[in-house]
mmCIF file of C-alpha atoms in Angstrom:
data_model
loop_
_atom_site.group_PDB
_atom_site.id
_atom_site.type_symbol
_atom_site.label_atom_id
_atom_site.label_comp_id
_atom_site.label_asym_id
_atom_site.label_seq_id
_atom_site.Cartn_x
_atom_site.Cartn_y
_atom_site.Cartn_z
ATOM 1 C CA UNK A 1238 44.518 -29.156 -8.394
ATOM 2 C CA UNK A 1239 41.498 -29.062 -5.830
ATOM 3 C CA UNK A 1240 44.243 -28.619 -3.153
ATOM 4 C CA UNK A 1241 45.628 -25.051 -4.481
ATOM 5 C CA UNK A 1242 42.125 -24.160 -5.494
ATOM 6 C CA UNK A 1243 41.081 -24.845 -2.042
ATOM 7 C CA UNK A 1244 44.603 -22.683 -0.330
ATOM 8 C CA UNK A 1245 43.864 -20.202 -2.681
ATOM 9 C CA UNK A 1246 40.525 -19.689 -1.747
ATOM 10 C CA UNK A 1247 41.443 -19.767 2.318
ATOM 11 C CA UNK A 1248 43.894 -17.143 1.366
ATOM 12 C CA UNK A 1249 41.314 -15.006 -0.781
ATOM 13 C CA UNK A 1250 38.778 -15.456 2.501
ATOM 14 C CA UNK A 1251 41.180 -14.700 5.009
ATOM 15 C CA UNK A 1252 42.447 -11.263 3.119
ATOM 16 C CA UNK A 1253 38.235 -10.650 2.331
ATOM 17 C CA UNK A 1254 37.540 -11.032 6.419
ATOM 18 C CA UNK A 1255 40.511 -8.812 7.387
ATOM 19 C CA UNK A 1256 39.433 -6.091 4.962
ATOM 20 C CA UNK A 1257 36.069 -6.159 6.049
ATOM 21 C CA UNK A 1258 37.093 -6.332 9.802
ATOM 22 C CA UNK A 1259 39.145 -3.570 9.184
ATOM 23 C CA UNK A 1260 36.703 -1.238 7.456
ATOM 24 C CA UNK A 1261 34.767 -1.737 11.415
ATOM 25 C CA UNK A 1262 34.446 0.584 13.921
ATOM 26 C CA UNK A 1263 37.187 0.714 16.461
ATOM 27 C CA UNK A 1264 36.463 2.710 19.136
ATOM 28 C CA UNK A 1265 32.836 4.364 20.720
ATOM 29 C CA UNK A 1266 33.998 7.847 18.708
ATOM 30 C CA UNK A 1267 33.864 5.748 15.245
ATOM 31 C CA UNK A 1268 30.874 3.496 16.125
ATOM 32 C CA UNK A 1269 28.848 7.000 16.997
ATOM 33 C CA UNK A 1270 29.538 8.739 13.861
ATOM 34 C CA UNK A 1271 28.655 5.685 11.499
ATOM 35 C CA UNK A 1272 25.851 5.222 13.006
ATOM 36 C CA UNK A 1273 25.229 8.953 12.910
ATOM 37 C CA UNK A 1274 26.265 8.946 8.824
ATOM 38 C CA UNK A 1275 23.302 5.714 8.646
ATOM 39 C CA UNK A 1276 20.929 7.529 9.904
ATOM 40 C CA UNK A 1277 21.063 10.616 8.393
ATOM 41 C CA UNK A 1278 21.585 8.705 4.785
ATOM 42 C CA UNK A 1279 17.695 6.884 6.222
ATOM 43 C CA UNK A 1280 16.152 10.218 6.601
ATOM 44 C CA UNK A 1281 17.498 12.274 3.474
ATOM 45 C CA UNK A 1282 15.801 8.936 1.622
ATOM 46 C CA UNK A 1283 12.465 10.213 1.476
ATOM 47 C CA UNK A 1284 12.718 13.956 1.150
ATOM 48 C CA UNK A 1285 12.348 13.640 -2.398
ATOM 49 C CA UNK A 1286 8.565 11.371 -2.492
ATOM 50 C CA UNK A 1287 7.825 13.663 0.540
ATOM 51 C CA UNK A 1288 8.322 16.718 -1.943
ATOM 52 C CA UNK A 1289 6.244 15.452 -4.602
ATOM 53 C CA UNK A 1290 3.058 14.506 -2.030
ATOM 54 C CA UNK A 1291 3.246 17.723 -1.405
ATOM 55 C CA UNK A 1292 3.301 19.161 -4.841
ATOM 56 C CA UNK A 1293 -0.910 19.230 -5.157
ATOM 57 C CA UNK A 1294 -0.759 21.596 -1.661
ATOM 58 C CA UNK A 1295 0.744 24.072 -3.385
ATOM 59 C CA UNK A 1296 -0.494 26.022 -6.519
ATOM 60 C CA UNK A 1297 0.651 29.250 -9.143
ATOM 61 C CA UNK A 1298 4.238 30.076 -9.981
ATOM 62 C CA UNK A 1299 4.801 27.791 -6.235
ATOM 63 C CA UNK A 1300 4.201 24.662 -8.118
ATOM 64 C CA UNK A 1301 6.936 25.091 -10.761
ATOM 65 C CA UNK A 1302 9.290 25.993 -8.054
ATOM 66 C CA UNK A 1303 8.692 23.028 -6.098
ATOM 67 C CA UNK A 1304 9.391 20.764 -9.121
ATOM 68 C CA UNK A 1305 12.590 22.174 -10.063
ATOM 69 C CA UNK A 1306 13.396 21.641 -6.094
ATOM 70 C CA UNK A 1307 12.161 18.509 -6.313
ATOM 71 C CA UNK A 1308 13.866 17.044 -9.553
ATOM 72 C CA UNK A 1309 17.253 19.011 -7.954
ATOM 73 C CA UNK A 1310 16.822 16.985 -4.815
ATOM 74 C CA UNK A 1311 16.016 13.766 -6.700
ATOM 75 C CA UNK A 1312 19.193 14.246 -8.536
ATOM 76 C CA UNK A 1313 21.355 14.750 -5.886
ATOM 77 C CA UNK A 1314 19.918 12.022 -3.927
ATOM 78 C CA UNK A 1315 20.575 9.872 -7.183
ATOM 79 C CA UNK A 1316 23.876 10.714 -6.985
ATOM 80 C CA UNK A 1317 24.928 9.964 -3.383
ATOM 81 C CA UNK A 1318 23.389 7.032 -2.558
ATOM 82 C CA UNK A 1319 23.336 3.204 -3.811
ATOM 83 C CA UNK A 1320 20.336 2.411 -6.020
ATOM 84 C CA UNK A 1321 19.278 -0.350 -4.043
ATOM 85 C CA UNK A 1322 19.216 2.025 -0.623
ATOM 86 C CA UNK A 1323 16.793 3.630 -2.215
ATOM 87 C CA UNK A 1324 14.623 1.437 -3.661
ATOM 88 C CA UNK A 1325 14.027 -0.635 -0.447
ATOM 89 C CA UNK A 1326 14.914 2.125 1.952
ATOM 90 C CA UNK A 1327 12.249 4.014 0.240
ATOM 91 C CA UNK A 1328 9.988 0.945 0.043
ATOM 92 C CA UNK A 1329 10.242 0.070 4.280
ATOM 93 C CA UNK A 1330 9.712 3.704 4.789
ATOM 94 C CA UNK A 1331 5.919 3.774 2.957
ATOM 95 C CA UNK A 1332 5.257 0.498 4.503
ATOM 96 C CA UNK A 1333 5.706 1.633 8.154
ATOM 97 C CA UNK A 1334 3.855 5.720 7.575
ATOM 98 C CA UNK A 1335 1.788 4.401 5.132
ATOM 99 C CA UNK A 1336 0.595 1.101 6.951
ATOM 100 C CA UNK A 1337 1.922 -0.210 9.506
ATOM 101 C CA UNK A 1338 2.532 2.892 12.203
ATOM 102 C CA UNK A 1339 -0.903 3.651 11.809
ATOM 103 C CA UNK A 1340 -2.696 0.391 12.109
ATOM 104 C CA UNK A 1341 -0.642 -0.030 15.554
ATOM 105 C CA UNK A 1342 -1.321 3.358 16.429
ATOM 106 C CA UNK A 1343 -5.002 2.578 15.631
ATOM 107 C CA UNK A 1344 -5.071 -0.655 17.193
ATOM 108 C CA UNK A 1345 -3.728 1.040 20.246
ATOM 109 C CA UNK A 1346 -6.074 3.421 20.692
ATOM 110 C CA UNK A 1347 -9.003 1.190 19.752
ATOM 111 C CA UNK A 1348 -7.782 -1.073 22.902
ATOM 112 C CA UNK A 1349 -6.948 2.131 24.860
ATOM 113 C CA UNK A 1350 -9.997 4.413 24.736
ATOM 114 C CA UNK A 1351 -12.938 1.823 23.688
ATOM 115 C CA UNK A 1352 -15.824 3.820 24.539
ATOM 116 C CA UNK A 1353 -14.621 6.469 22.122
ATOM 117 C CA UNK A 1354 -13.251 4.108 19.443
ATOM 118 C CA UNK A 1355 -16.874 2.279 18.889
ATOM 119 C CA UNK A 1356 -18.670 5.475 17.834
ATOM 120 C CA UNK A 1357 -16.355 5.740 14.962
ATOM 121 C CA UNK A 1358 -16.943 1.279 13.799
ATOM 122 C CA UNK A 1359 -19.483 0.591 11.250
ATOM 123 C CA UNK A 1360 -20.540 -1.867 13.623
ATOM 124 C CA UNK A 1361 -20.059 -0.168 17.005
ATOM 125 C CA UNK A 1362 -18.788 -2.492 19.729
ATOM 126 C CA UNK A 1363 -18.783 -6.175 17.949
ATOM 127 C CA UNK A 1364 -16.347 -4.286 15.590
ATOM 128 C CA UNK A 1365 -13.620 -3.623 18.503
ATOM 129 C CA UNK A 1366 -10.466 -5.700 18.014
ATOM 130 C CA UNK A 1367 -11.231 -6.567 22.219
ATOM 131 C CA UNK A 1368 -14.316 -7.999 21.594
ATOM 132 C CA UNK A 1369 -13.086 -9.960 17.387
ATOM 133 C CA UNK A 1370 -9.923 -11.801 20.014
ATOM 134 C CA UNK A 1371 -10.388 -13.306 22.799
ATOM 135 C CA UNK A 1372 -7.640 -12.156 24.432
ATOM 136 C CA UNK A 1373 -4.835 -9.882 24.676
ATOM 137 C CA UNK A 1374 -2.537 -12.858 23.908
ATOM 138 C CA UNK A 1375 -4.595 -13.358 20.668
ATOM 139 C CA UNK A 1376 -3.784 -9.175 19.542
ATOM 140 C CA UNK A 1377 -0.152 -9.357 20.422
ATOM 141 C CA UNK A 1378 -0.246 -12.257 17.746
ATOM 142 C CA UNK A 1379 -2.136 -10.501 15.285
ATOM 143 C CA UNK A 1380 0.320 -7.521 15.688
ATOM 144 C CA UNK A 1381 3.200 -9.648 15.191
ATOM 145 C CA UNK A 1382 2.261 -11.451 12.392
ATOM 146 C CA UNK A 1383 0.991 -8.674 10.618
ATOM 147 C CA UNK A 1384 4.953 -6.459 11.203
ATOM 148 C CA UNK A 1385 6.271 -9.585 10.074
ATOM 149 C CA UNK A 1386 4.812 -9.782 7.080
ATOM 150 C CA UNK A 1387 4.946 -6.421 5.901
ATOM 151 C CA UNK A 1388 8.914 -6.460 7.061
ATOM 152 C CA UNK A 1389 8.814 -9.798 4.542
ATOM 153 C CA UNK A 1390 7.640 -8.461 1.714
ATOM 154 C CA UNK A 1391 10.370 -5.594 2.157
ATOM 155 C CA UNK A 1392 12.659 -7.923 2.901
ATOM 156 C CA UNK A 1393 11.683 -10.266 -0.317
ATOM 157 C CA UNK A 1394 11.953 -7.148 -3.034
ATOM 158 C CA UNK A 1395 15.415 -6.515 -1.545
ATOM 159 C CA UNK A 1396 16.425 -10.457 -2.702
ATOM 160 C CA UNK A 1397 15.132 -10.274 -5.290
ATOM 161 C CA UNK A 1398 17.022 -6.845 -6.567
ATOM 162 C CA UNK A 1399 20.196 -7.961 -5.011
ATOM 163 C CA UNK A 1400 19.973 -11.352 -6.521
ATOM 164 C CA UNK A 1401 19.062 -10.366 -10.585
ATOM 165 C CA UNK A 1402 22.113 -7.178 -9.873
ATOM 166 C CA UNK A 1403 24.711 -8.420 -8.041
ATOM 167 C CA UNK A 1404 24.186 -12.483 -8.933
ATOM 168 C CA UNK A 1405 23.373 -12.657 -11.951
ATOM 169 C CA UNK A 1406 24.796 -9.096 -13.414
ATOM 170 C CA UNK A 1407 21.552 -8.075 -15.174
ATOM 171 C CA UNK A 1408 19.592 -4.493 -15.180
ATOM 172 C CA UNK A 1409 17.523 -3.542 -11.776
ATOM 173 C CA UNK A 1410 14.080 -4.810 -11.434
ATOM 174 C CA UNK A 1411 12.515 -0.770 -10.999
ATOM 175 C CA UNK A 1412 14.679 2.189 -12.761
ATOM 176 C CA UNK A 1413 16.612 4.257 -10.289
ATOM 177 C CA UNK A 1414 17.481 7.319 -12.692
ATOM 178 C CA UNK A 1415 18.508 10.772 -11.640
ATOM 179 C CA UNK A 1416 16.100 11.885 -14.358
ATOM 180 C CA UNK A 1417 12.472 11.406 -12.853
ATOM 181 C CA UNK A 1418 9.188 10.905 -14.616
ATOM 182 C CA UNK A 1419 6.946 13.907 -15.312
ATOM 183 C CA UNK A 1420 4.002 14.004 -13.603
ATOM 184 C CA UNK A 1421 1.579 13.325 -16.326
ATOM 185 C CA UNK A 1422 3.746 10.162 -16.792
ATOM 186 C CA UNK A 1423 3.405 9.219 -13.232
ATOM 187 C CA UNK A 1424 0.005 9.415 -12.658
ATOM 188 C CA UNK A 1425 -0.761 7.130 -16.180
ATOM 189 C CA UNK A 1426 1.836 4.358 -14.685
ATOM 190 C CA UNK A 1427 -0.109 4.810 -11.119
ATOM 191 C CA UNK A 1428 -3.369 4.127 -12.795
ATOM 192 C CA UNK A 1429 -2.268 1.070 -15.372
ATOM 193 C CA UNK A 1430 -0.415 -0.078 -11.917
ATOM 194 C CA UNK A 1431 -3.728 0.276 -9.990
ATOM 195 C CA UNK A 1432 -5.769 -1.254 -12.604
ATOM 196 C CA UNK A 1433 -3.197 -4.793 -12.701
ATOM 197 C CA UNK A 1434 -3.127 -4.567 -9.256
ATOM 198 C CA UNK A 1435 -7.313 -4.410 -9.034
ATOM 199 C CA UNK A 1436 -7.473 -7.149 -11.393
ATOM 200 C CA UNK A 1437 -4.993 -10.020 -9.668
ATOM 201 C CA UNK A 1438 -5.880 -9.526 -6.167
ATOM 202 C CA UNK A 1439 -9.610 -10.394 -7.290
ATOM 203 C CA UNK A 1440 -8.298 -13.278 -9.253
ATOM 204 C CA UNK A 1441 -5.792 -14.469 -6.745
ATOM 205 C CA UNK A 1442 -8.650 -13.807 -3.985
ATOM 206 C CA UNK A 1443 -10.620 -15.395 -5.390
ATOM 207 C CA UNK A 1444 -10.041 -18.456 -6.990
ATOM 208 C CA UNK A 1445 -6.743 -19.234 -5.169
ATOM 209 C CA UNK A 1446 -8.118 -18.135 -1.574
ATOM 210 C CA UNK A 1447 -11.835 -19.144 -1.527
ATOM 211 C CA UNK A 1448 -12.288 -21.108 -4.114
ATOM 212 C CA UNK A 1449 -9.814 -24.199 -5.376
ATOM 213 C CA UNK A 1450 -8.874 -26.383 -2.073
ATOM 214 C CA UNK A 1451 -5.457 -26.611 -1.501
ATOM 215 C CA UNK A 1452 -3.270 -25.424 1.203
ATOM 216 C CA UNK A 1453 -3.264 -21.579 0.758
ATOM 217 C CA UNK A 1454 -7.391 -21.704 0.819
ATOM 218 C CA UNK A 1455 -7.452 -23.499 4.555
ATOM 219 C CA UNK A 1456 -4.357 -21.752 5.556
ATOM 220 C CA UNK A 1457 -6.559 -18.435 4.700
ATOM 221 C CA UNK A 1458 -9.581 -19.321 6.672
ATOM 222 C CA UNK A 1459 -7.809 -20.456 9.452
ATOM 223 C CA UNK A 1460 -5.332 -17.335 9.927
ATOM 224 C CA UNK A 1461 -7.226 -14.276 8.655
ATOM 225 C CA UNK A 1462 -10.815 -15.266 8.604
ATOM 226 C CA UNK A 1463 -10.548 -16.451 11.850
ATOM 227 C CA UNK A 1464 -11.279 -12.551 12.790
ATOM 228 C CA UNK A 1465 -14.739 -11.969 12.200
ATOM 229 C CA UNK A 1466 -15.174 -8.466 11.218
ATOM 230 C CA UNK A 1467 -11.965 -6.656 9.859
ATOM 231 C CA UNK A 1468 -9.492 -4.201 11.615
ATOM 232 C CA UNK A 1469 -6.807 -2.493 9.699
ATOM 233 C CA UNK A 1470 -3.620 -4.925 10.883
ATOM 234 C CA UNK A 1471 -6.313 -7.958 9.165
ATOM 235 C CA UNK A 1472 -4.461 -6.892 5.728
ATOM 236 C CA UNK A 1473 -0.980 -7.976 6.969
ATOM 237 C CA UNK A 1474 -2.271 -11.059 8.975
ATOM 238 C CA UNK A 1475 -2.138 -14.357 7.582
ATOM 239 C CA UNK A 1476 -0.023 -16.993 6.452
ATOM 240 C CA UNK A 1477 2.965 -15.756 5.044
ATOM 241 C CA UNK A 1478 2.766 -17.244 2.089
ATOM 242 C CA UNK A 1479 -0.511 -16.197 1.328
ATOM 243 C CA UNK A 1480 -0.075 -12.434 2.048
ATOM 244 C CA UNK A 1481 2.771 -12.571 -0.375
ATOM 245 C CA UNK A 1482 0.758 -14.100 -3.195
ATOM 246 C CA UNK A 1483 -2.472 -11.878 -2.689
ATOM 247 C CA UNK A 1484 -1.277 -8.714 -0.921
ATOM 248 C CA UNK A 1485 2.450 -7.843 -1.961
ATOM 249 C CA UNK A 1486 2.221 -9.571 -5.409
ATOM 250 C CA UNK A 1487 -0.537 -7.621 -6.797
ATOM 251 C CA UNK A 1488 1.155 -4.485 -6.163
ATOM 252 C CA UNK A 1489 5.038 -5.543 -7.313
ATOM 253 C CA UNK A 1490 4.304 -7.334 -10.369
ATOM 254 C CA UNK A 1491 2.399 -4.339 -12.644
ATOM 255 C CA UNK A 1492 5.752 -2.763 -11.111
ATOM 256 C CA UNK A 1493 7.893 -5.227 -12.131
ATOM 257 C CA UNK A 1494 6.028 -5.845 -15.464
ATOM 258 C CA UNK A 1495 6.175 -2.565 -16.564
ATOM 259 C CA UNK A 1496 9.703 -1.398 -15.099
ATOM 260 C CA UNK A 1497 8.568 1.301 -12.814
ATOM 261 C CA UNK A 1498 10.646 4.302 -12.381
ATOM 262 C CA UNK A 1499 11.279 4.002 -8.497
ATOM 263 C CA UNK A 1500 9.622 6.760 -7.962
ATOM 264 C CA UNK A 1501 6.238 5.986 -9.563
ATOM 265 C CA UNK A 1502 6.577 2.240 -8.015
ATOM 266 C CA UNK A 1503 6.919 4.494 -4.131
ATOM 267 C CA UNK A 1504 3.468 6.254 -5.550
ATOM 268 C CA UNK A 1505 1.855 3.603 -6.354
ATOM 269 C CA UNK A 1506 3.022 1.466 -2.906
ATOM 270 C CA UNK A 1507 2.022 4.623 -0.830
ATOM 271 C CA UNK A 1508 -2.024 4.681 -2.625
ATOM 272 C CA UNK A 1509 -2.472 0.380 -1.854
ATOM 273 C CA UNK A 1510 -0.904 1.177 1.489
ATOM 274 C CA UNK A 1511 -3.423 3.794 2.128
ATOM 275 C CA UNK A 1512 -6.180 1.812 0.688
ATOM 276 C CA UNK A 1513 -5.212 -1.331 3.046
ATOM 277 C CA UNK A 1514 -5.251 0.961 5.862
ATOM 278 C CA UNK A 1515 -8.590 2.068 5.227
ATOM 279 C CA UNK A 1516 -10.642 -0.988 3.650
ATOM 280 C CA UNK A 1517 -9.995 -2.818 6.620
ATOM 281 C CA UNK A 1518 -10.281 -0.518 9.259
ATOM 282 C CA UNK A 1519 -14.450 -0.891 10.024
ATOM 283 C CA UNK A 1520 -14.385 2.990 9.936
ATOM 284 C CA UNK A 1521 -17.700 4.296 9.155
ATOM 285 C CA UNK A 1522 -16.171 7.801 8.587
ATOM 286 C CA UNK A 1523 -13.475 7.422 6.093
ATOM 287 C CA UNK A 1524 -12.412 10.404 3.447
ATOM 288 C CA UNK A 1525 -14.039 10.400 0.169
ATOM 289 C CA UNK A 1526 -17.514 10.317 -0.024
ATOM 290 C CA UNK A 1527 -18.118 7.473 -2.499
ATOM 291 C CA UNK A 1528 -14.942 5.092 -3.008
ATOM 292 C CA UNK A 1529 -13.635 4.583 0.055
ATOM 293 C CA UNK A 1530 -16.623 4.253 2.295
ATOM 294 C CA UNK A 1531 -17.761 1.623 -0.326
ATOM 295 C CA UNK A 1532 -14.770 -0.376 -0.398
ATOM 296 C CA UNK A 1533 -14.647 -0.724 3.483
ATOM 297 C CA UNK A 1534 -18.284 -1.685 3.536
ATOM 298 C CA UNK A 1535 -17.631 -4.401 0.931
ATOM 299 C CA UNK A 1536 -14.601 -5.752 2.840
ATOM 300 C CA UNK A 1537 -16.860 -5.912 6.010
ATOM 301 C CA UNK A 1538 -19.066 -7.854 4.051
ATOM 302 C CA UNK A 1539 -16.924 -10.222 2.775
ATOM 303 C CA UNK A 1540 -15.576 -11.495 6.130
ATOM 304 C CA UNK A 1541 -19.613 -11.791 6.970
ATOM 305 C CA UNK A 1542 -19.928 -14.250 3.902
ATOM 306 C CA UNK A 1543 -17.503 -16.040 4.569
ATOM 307 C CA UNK A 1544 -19.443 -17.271 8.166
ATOM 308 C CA UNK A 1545 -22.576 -17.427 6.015
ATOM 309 C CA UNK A 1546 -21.150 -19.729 3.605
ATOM 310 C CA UNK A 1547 -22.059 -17.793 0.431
ATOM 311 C CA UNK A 1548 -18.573 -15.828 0.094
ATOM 312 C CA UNK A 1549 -19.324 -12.840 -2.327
ATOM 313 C CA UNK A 1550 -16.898 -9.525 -2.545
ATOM 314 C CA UNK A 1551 -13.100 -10.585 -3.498
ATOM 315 C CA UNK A 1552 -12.203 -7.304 -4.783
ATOM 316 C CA UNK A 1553 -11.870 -4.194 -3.121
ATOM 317 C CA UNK A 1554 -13.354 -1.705 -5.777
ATOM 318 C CA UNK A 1555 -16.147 -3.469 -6.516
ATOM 319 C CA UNK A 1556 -16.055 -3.364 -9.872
ATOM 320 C CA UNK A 1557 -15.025 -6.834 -10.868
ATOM 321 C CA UNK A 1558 -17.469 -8.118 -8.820
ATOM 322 C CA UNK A 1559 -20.258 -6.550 -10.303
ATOM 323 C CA UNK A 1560 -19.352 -7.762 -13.690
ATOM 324 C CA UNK A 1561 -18.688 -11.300 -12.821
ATOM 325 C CA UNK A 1562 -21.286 -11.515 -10.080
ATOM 326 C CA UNK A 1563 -19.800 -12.128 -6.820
ATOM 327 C CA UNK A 1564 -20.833 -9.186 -4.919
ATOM 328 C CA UNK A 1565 -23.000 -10.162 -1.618
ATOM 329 C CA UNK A 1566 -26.457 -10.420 -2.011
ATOM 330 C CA UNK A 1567 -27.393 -7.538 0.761
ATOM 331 C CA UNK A 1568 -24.437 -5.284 -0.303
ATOM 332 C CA UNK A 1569 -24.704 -2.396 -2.203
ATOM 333 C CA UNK A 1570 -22.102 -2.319 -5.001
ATOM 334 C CA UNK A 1571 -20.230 0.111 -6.849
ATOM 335 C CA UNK A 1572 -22.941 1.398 -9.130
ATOM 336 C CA UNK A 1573 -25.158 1.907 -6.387
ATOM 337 C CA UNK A 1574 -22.575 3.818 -4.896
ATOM 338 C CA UNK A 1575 -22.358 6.231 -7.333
ATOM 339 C CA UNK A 1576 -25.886 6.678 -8.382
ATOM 340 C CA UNK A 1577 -26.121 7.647 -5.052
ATOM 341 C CA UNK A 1578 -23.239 10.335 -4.705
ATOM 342 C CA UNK A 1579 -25.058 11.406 -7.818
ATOM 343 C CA UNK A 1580 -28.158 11.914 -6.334
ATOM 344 C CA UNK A 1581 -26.781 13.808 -3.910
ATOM 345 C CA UNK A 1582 -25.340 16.284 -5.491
ATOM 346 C CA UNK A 1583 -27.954 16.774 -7.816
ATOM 347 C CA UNK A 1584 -25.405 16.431 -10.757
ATOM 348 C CA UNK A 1585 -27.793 15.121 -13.494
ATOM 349 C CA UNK A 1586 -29.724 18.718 -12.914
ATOM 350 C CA UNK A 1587 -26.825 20.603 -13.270
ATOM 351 C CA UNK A 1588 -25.039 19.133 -16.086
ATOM 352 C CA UNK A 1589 -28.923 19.684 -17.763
ATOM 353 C CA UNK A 1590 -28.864 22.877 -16.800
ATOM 354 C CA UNK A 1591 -25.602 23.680 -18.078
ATOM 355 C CA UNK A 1592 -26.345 22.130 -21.393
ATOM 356 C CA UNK A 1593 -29.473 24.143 -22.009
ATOM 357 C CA UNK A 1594 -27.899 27.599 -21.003
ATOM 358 C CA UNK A 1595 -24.664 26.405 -23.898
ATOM 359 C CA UNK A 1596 -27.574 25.610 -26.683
ATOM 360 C CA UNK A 1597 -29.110 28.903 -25.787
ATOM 361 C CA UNK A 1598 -25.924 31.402 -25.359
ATOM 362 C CA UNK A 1599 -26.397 31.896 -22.003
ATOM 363 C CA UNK A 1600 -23.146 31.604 -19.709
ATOM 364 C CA UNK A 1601 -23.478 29.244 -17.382
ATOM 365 C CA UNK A 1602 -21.465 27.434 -14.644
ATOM 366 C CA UNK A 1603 -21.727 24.619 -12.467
ATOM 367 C CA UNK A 1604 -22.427 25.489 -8.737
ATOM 368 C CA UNK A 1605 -19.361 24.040 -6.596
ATOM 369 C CA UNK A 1606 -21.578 22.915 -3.924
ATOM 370 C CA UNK A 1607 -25.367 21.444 -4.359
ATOM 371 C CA UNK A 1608 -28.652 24.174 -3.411
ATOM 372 C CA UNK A 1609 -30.058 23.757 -0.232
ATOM 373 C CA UNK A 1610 -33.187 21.470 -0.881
ATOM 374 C CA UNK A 1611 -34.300 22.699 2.416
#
């Protein structure tokens, strides 16, 4: 009857709370060392993708060492701790070094030390976060929209994990496997993840952002176009709903779609984090000569468009707009870009020269560093 389904499930409830209640702390000596086991559980978390960022550092017989390290600690990490701790322990960690820690930290010292800060901006002093916000009120926002939605997005994964595990009992969204991808493996899941990625944030950018009227496209101009020229927390500031759909999305779903090994889905989260970090920073001196330099320019660029009314560069790359013809009129695309970088190294000379001295016997190799045309 609905009476003894209902006393049985008070009685079920009441034994579930005193278990739980129970399993608590009960004096300051307990509540220390749980919190003291928590922690330590956080930081052996990403010991493991720490190891294998540092595998290219390291070269000779010190490479193979480091893998069989690595792939022991990976196991053993496997072993002790819950799947999901992993995944989304491992996922908040990239997030915050990755992204968020030093966009703040930049932020900071762009508000801090001005006067130094502008002789780094593409645009000097109109590219200052102090002179793109009114006021200091205006930042703080900025700030705290932009840790909210990265904390979101963590947040969101998690659900979603939890709910197709535990709620409806089927396999995990990424692999978490003692055995880890190889390498080679890794870096061709990176790049088929980078290329998805590339190809729905221009879609989602836009046709869903820019370009149909709805909702999302005024709720876009009016949160993160309201900044005029870009600073590194403008990736993680707007509407909630649109940074899921054109930030986190992108990245998750070749993840998803493809059922990542953890580990390769923590790679590929740690490059977009990086990229975010830099595209929108208005950094004139950014590493990498050719790709990253050009993507920042091109993201400067499109928040100029988008004042102008003729709203050109939705990707990052560059690429897609080149094919389909949406890069800005006055910006200099990817293929510039690297006609340039070849130019400058003379390359076309030297893979000439190289050729010649092959048809001819001669041994020949390629200079690591361009003559002096001085």
């Amino acid at each position: 009857s609905i009476m003894q389904a209902a006393r049985d499930y008070a009685i079920y409830a009441r034994g579930y709370i005193q278990g739980r209640l129970f399993s608590l702390p009960h004096s300051p000596t307990e509540l220390y060392g749980v919190l003291v086991s928590k922690v330590t559980s956080l930081i052996t978390l990403p010991l493991p993708l720490l190891s294998v960022l540092a595998l290219p550092f390291f070269g000779g017989s010190g490479t193979t060492v480091n893998l069989v390290v690595f792939y022991l600690t990976w196991s053993a990490l496997v072993a002790t701790h819950n799947p999901h701790a992993i995944e989304s322990g491992g996922t908040l960690l990239i997030r915050l070094l990755c992204f968020l820690l030093p966009a703040l930290s930049s932020l900071a010292i762009d508000c801090a030390v001005p006067s130094l800060s502008k002789r780094f901006k593409a645009q000097g002093a109109r590219q200052l976060p102090i002179h793109l916000v009114r006021n200091k009120g205006g930042l703080v926002e900025i700030a705290g929209i932009a840790v909210l939605n990265t904390l979101l997005s963590v947040l969101l994964q998690a659900a979603l994990e939890y709910a197709t595990t535990q709620m409806l009992h089927m396999r995990s969204l990424l692999k978490v496997t003692a055995i880890a991808p190889l390498p080679w493996t890794m870096v061709k899941d990176v790049a088929k993840g980078y290329i998805v990625h590339g190809i729905l944030r221009y879609m989602i950018h836009r046709y869903v952002l820019h370009t149909v009227k709805s909702p999302l496209r005024t709720w876009h101009l009016q949160w993160q176009h309201s900044v005029r020229l870009p600073f590194s927390l403008i990736a993680a500031y707007d509407h909630p709903v649109n940074y899921l759909l054109s930030q986190w999305l992108p990245v998750f779903a070749p993840a998803y779609l493809f059922r990542y090994h953890v580990l390769t889905w923590h790679v590929l989260l740690a490059l977009t984090s990086l990229e975010e970090l830099l595209v929108y920073s208005g950094f004139a001196v950014l590493p990498s000569s050719i790709i990253i330099p050009g993507m920042a320019r091109r993201t400067d660029a499109h928040f100029e468009s988008v004042r102008s009314g003729r709203i050109g560069n939705f990707g990052n790359l560059g690429v897609l707009d080149f094919v389909f013809g949406t890069a800005c009129d006055s910006e200099v695309n990817v293929v510039d870009d690297l006609e340039s970088e070849t130019a400058k190294h003379r390359l076309q000379d030297r893979i000439e020269s190289a050729v010649g001295s092959a048809l001819k016997g001669e041994p020949h190799k390629l200079s690591a560093k361009p003559k002096n045309m001085s």
